[in-house]
mmCIF file of N, CA and C in Angstrom:
data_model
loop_
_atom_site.group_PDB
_atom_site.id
_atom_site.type_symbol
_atom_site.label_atom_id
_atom_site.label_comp_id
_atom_site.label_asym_id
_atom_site.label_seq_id
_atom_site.Cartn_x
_atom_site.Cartn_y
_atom_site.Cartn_z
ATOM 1 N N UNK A 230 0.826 -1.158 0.000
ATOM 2 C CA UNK A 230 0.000 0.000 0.000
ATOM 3 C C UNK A 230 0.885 1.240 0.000
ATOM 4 N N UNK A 231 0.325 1.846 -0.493
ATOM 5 C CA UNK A 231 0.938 3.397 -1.108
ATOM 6 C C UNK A 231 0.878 4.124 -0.600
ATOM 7 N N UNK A 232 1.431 5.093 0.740
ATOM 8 C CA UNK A 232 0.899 6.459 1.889
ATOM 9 C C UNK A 232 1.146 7.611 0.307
ATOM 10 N N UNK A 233 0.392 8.270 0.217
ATOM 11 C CA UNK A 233 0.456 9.420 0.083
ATOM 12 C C UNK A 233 0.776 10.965 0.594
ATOM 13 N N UNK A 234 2.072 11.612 0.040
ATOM 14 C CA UNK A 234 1.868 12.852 0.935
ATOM 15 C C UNK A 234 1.266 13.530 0.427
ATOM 16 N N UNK A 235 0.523 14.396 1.324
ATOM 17 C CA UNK A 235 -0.237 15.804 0.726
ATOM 18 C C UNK A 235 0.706 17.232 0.511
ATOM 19 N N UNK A 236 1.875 16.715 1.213
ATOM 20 C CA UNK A 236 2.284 18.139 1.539
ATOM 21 C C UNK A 236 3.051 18.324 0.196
ATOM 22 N N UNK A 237 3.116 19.799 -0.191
ATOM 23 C CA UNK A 237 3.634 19.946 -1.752
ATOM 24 C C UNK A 237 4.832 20.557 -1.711
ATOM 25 N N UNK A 238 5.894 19.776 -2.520
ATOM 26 C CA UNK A 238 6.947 20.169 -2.826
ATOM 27 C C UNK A 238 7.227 21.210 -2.339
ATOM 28 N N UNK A 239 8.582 21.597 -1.456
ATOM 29 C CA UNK A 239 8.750 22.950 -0.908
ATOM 30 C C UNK A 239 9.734 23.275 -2.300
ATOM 31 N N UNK A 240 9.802 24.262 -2.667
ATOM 32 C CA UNK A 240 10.879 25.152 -4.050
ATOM 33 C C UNK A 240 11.905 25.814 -3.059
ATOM 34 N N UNK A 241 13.047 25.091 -3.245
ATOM 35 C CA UNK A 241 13.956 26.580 -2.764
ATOM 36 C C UNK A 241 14.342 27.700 -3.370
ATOM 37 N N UNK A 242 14.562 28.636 -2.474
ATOM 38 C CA UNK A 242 14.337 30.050 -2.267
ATOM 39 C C UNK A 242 15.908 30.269 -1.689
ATOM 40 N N UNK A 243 16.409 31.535 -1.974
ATOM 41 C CA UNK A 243 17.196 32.040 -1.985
ATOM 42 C C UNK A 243 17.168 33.245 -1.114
ATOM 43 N N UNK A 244 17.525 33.188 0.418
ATOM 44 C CA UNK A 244 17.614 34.278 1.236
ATOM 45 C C UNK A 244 17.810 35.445 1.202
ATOM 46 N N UNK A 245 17.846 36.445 0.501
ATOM 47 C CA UNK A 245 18.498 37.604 0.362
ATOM 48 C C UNK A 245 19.391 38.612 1.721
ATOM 49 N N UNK A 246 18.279 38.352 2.943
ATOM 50 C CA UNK A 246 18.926 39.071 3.970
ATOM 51 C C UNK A 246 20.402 39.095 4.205
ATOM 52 N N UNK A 247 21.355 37.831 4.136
ATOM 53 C CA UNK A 247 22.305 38.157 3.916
ATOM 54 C C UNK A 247 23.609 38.732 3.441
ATOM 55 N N UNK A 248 22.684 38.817 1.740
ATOM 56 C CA UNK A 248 23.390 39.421 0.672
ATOM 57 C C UNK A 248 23.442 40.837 1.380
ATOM 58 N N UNK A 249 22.208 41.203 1.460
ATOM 59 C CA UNK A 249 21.707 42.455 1.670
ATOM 60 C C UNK A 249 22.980 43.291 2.806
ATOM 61 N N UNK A 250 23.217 43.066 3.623
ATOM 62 C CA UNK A 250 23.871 42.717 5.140
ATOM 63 C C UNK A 250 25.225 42.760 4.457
ATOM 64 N N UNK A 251 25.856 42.262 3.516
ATOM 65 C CA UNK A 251 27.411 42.064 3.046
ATOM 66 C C UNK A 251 27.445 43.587 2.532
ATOM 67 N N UNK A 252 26.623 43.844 1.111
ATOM 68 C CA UNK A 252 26.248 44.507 0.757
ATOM 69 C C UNK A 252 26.445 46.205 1.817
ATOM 70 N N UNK A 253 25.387 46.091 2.275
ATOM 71 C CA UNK A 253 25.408 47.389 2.997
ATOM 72 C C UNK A 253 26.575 47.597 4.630
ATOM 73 N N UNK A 254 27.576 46.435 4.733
ATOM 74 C CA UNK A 254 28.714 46.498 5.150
ATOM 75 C C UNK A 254 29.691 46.850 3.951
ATOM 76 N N UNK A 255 29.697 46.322 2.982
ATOM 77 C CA UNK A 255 30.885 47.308 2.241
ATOM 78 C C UNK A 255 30.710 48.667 2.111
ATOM 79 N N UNK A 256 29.610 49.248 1.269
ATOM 80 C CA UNK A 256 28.895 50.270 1.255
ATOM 81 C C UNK A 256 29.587 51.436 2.387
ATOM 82 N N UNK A 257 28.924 50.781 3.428
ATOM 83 C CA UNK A 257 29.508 51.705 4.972
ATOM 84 C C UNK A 257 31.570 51.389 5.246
ATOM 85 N N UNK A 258 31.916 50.679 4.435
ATOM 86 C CA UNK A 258 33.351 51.000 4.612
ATOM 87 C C UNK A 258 33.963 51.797 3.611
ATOM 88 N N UNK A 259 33.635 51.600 2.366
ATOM 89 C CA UNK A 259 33.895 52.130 1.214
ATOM 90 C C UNK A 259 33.754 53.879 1.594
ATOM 91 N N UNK A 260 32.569 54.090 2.133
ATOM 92 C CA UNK A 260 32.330 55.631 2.300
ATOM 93 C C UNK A 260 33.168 56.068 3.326
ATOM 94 N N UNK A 261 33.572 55.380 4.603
ATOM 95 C CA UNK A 261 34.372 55.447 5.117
ATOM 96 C C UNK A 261 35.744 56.063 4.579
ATOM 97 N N UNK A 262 36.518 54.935 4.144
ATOM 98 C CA UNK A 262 37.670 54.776 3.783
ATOM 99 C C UNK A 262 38.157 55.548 2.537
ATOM 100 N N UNK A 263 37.091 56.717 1.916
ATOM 101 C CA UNK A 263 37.133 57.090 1.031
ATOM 102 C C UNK A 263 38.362 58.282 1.347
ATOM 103 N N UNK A 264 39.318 58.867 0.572
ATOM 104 C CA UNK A 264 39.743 59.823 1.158
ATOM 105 C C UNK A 264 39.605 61.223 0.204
ATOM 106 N N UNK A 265 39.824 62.069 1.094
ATOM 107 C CA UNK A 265 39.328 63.504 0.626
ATOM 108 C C UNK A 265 40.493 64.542 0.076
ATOM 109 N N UNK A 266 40.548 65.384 -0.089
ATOM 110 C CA UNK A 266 41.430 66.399 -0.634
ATOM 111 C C UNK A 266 41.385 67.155 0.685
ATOM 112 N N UNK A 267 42.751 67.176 1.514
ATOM 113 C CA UNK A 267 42.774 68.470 2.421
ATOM 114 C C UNK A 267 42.341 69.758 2.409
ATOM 115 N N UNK A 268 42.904 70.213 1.332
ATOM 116 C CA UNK A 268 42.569 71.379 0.557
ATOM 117 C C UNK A 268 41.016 72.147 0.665
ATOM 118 N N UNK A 269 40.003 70.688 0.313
ATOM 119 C CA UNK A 269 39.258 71.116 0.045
ATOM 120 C C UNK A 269 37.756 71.075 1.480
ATOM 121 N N UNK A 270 38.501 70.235 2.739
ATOM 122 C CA UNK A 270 37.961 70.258 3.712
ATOM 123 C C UNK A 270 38.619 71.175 4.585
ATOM 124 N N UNK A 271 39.331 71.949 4.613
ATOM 125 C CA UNK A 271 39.828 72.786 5.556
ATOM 126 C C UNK A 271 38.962 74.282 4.931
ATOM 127 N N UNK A 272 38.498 75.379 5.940
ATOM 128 C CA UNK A 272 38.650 75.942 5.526
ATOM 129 C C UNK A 272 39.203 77.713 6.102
ATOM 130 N N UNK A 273 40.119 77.944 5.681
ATOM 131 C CA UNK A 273 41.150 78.979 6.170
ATOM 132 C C UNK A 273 41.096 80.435 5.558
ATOM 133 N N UNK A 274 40.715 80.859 6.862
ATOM 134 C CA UNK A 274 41.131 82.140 7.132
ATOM 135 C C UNK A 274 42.391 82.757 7.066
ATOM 136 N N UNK A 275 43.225 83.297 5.705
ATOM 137 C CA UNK A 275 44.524 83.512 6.125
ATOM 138 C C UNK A 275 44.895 85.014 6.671
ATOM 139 N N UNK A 276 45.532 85.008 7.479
ATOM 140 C CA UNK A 276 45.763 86.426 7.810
ATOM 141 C C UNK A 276 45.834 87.619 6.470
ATOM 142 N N UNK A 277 45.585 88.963 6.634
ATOM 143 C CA UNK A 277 46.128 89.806 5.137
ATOM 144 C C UNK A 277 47.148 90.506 5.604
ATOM 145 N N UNK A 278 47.935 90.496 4.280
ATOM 146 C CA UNK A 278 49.484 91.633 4.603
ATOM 147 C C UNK A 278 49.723 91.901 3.075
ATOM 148 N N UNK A 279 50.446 93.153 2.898
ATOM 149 C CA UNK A 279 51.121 93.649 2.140
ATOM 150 C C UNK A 279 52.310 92.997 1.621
ATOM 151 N N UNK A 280 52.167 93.316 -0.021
ATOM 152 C CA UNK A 280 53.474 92.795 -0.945
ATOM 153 C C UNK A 280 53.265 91.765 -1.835
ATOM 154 N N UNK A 281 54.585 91.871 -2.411
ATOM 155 C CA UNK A 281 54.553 90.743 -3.803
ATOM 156 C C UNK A 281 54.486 89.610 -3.386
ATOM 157 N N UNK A 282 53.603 88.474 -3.937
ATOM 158 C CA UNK A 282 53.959 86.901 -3.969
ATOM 159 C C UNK A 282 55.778 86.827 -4.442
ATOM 160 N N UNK A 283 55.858 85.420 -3.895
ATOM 161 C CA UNK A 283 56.814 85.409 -4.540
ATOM 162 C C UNK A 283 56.817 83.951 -5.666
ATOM 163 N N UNK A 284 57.464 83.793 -6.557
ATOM 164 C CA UNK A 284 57.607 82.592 -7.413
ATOM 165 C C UNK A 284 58.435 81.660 -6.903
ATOM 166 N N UNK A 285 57.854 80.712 -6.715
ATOM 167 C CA UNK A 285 58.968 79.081 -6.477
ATOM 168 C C UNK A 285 58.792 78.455 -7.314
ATOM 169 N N UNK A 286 60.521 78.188 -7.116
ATOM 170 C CA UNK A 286 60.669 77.151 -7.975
ATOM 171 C C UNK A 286 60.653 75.807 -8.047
ATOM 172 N N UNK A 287 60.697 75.068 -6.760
ATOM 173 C CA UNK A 287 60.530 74.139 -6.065
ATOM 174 C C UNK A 287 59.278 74.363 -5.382
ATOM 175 N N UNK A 288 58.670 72.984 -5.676
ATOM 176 C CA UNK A 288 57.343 72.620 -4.848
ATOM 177 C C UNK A 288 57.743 72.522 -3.554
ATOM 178 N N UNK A 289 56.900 73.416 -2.737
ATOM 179 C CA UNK A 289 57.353 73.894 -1.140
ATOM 180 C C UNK A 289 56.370 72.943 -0.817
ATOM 181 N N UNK A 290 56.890 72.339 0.577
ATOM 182 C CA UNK A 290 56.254 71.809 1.675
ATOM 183 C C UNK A 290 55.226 72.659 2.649
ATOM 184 N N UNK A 291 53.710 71.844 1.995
ATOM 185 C CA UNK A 291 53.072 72.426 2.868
ATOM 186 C C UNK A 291 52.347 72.279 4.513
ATOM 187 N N UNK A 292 52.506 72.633 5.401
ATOM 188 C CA UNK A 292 52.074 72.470 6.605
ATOM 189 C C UNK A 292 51.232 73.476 6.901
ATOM 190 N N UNK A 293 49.912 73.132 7.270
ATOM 191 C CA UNK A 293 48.145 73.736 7.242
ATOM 192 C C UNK A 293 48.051 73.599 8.641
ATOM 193 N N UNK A 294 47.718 74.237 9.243
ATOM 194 C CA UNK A 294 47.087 74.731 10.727
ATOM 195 C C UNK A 294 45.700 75.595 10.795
ATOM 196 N N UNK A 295 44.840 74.516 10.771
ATOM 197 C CA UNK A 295 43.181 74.780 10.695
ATOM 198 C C UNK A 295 43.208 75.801 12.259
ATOM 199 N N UNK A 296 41.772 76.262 12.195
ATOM 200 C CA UNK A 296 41.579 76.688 13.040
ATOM 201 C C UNK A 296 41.114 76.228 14.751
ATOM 202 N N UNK A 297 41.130 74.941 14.883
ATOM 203 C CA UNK A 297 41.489 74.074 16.089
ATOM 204 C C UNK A 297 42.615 73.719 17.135
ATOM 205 N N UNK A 298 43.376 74.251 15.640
ATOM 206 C CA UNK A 298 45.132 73.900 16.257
ATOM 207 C C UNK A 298 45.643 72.367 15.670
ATOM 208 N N UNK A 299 44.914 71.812 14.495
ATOM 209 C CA UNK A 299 44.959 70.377 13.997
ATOM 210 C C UNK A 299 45.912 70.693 12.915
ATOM 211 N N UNK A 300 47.197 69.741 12.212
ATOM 212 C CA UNK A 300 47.660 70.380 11.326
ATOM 213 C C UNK A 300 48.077 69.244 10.347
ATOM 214 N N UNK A 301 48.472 69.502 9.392
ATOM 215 C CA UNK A 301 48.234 68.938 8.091
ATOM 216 C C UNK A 301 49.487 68.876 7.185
ATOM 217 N N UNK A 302 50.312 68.100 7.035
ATOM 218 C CA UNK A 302 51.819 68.256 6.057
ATOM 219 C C UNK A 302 51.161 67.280 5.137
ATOM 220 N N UNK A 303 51.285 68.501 4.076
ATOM 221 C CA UNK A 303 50.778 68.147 2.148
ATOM 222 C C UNK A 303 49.447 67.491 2.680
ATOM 223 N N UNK A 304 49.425 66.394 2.283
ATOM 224 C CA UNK A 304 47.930 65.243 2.346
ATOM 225 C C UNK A 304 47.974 64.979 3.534
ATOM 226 N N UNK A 305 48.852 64.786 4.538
ATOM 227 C CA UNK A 305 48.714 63.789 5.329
ATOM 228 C C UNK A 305 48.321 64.232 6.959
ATOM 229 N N UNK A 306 47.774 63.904 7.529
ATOM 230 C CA UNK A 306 47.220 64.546 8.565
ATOM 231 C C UNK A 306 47.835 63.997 9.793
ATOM 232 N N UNK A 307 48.164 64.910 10.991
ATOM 233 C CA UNK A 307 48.513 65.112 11.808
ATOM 234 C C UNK A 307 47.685 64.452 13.347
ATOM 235 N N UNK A 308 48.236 62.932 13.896
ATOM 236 C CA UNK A 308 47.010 62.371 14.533
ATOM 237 C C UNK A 308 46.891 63.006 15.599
ATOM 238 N N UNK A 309 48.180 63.353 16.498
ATOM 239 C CA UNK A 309 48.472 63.942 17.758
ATOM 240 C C UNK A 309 48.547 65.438 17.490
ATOM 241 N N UNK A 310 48.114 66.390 18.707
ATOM 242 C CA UNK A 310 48.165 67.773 18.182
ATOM 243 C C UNK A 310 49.820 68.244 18.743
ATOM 244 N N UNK A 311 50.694 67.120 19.559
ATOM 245 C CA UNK A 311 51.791 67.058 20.203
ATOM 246 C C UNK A 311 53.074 67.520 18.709
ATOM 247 N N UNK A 312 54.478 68.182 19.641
ATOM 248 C CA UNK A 312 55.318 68.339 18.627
ATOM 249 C C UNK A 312 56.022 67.125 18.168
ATOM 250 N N UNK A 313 56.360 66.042 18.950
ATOM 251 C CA UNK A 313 56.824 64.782 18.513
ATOM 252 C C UNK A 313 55.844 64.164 17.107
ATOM 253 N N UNK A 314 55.104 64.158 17.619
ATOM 254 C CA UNK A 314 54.012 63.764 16.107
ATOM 255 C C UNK A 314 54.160 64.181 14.571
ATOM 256 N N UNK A 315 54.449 65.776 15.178
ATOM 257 C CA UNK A 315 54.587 66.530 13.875
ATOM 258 C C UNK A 315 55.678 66.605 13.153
ATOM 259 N N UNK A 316 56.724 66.325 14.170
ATOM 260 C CA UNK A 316 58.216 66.201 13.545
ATOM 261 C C UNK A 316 58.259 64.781 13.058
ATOM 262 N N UNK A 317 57.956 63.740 13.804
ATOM 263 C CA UNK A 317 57.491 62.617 12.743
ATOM 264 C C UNK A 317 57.163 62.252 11.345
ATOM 265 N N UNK A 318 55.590 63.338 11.552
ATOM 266 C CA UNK A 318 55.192 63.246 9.827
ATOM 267 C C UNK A 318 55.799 64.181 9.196
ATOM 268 N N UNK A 319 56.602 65.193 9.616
ATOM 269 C CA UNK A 319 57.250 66.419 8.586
ATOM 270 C C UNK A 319 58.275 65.428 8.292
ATOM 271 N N UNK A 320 59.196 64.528 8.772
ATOM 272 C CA UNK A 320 60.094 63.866 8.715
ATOM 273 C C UNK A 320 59.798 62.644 7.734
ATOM 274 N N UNK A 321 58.416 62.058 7.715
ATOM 275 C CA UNK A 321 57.953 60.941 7.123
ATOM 276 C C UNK A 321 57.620 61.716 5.326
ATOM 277 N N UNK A 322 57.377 62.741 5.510
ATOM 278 C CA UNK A 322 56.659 63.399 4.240
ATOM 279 C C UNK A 322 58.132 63.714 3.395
ATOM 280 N N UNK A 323 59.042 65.059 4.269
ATOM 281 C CA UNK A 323 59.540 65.697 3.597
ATOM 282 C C UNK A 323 61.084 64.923 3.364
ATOM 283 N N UNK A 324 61.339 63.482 3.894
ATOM 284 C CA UNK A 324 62.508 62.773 3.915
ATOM 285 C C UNK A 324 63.767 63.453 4.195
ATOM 286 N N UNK A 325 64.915 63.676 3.532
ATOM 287 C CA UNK A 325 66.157 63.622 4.023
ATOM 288 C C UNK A 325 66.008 65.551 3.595
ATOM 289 N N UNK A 326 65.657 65.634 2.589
ATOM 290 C CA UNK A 326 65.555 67.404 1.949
ATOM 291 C C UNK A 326 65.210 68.173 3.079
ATOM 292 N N UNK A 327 65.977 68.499 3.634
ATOM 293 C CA UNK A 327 65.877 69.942 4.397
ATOM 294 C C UNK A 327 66.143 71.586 3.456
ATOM 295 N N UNK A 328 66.143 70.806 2.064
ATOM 296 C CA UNK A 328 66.705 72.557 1.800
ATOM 297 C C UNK A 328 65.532 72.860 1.379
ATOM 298 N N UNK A 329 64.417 72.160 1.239
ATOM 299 C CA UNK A 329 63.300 72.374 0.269
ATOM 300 C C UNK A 329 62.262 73.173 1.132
ATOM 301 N N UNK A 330 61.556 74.295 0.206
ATOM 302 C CA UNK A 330 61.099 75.353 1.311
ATOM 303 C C UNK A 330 59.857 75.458 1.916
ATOM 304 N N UNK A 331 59.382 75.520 2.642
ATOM 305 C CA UNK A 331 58.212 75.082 3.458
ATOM 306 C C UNK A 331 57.021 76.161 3.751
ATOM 307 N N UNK A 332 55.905 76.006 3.073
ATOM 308 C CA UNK A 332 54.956 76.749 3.234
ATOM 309 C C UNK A 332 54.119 76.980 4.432
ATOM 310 N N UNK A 333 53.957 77.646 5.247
ATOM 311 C CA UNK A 333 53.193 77.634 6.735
ATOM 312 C C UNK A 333 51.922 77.992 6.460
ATOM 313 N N UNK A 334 50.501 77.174 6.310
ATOM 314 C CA UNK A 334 49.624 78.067 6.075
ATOM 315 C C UNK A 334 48.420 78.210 7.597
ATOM 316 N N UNK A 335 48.155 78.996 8.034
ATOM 317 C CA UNK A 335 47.522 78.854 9.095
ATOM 318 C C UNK A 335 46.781 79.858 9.442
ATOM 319 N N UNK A 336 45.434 79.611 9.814
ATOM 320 C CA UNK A 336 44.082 80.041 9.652
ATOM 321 C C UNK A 336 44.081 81.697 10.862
ATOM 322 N N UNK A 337 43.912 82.381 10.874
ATOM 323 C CA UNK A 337 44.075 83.824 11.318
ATOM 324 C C UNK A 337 43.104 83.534 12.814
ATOM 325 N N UNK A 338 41.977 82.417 12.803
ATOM 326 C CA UNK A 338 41.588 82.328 14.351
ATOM 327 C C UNK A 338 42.826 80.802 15.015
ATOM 328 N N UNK A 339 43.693 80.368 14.008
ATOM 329 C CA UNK A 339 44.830 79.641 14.839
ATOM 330 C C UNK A 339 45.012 80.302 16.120
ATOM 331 N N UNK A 340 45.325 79.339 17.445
ATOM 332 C CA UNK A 340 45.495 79.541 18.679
ATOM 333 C C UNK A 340 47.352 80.077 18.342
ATOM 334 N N UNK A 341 47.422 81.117 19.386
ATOM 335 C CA UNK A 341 48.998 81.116 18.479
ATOM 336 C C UNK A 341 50.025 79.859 18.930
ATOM 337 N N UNK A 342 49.625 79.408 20.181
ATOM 338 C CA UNK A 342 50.426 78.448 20.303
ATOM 339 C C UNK A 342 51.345 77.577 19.583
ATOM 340 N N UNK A 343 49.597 76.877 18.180
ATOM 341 C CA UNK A 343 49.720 75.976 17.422
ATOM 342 C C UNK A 343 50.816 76.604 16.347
ATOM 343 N N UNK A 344 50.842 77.597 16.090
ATOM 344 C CA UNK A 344 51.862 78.416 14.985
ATOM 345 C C UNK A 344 53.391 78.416 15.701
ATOM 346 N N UNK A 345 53.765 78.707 16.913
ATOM 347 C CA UNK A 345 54.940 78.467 17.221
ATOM 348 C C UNK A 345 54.900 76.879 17.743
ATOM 349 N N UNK A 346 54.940 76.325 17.903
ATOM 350 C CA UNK A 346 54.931 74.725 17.648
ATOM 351 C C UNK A 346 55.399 74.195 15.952
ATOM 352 N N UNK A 347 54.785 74.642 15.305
ATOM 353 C CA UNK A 347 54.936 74.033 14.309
ATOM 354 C C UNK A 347 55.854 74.989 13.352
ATOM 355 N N UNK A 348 56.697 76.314 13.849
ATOM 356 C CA UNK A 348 57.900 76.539 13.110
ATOM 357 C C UNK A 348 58.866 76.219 14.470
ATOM 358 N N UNK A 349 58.483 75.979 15.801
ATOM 359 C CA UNK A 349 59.646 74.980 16.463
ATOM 360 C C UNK A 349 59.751 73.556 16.001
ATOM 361 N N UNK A 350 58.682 72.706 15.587
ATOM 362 C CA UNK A 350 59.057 71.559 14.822
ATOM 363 C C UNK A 350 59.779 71.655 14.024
ATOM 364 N N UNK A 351 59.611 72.658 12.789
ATOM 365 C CA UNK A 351 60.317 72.928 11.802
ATOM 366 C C UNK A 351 62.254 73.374 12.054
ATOM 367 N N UNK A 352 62.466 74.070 12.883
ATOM 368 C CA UNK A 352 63.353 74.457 13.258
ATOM 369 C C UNK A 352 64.226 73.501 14.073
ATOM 370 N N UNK A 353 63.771 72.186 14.713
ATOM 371 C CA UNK A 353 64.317 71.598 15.121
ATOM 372 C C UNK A 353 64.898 70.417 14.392
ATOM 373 N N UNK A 354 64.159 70.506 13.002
ATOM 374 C CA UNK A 354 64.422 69.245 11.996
ATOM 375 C C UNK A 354 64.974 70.034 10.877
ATOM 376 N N UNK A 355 65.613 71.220 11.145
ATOM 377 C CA UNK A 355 66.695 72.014 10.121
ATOM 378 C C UNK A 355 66.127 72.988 9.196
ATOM 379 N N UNK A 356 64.967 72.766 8.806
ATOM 380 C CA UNK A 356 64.224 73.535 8.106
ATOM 381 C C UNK A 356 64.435 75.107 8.166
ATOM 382 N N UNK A 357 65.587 75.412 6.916
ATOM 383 C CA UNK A 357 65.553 77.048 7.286
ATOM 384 C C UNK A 357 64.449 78.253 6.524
ATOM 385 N N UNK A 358 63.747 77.756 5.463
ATOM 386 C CA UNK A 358 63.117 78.302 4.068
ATOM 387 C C UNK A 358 62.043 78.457 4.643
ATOM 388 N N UNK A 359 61.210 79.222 5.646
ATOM 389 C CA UNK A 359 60.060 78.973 5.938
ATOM 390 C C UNK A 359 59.419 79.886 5.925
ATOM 391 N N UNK A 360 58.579 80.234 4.882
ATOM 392 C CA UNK A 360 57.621 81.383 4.561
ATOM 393 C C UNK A 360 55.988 80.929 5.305
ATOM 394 N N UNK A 361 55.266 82.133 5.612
ATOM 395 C CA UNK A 361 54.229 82.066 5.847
ATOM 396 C C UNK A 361 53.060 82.940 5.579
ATOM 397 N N UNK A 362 52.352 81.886 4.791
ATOM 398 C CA UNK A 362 51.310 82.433 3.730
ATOM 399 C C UNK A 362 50.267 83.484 4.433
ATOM 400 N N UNK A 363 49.784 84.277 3.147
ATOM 401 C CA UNK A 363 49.061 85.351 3.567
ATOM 402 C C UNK A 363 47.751 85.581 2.705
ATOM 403 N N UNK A 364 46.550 86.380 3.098
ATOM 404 C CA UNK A 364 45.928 86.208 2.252
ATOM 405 C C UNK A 364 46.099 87.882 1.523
ATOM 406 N N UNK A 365 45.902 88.327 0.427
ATOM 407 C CA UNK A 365 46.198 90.256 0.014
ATOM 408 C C UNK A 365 45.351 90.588 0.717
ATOM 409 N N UNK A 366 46.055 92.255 0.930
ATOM 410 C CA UNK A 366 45.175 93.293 2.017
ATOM 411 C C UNK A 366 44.394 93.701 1.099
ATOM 412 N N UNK A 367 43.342 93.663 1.801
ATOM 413 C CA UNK A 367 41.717 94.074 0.656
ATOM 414 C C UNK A 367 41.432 95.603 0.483
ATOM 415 N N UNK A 368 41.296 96.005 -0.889
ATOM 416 C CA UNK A 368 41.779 96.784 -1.337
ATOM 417 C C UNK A 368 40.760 98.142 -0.890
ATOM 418 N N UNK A 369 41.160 99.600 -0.478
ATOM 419 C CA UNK A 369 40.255 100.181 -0.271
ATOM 420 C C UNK A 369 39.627 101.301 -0.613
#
């Protein structure tokens, strides 16, 4: 004798929740890990002063001092607001070239602290070329 089942074929199915879940974990690292242009997230107040730019000829080293006191050599950002840190990454960025000339740019509500810190970093890792940027006196 023959039992019959009634119950009908189950079809498998394909979970999505998980995909979904991988998915919107990369998503959230990707945006993360994305990186930005310094340049274009800072934004600085430079002091104004009188006189000519001058022309370089050599691409100067730049070191950015937002208005927090956080600072910035070329791309690379500054984790500690400490001077050991900074002489680190000025050291990691600008390698053995000490003759190469160094741009100071730093935001006019900078704490002044953060500004002598970071031409004593400079000064302690030989750096003699050290100009500091300005924005022109507005005209009247």
């Amino acid at each position: 004798m023959r039992i019959r089942d009634d119950r009908s074929q189950e079809e498998p199915e394909i979970n999505l929740v998980p995909l979904i879940d991988v998915i919107l974990v990369l998503i959230i690292f990707f945006v993360i890990t994305t990186t930005f242009d310094a340049r274009s997230m800072l934004q600085l107040q430079l002091p104004s002063a009188a006189g000519e730019p001058v022309a370089a000829q050599v691409k100067a080293l730049s070191v950015l001092v937002n208005a927090d006191g956080r600072y910035f050599v070329d791309e690379h950002e500054v984790l500690r607001p400490d001077i050991d840190a900074l002489k680190q990454t000025l050291q990691q960025v600008a390698g053995s070239d000490r003759s190469r000339p160094v741009l100071l740019r730093a935001d006019a509500r900078t704490p002044h602290q953060a500004v002598v810190t970071a031409l004593d970093a400079l000064g302690q890792l030989g750096f003699r070329k050290v100009n500091i940027a300005t924005a022109p006196e507005a005209q009247k």
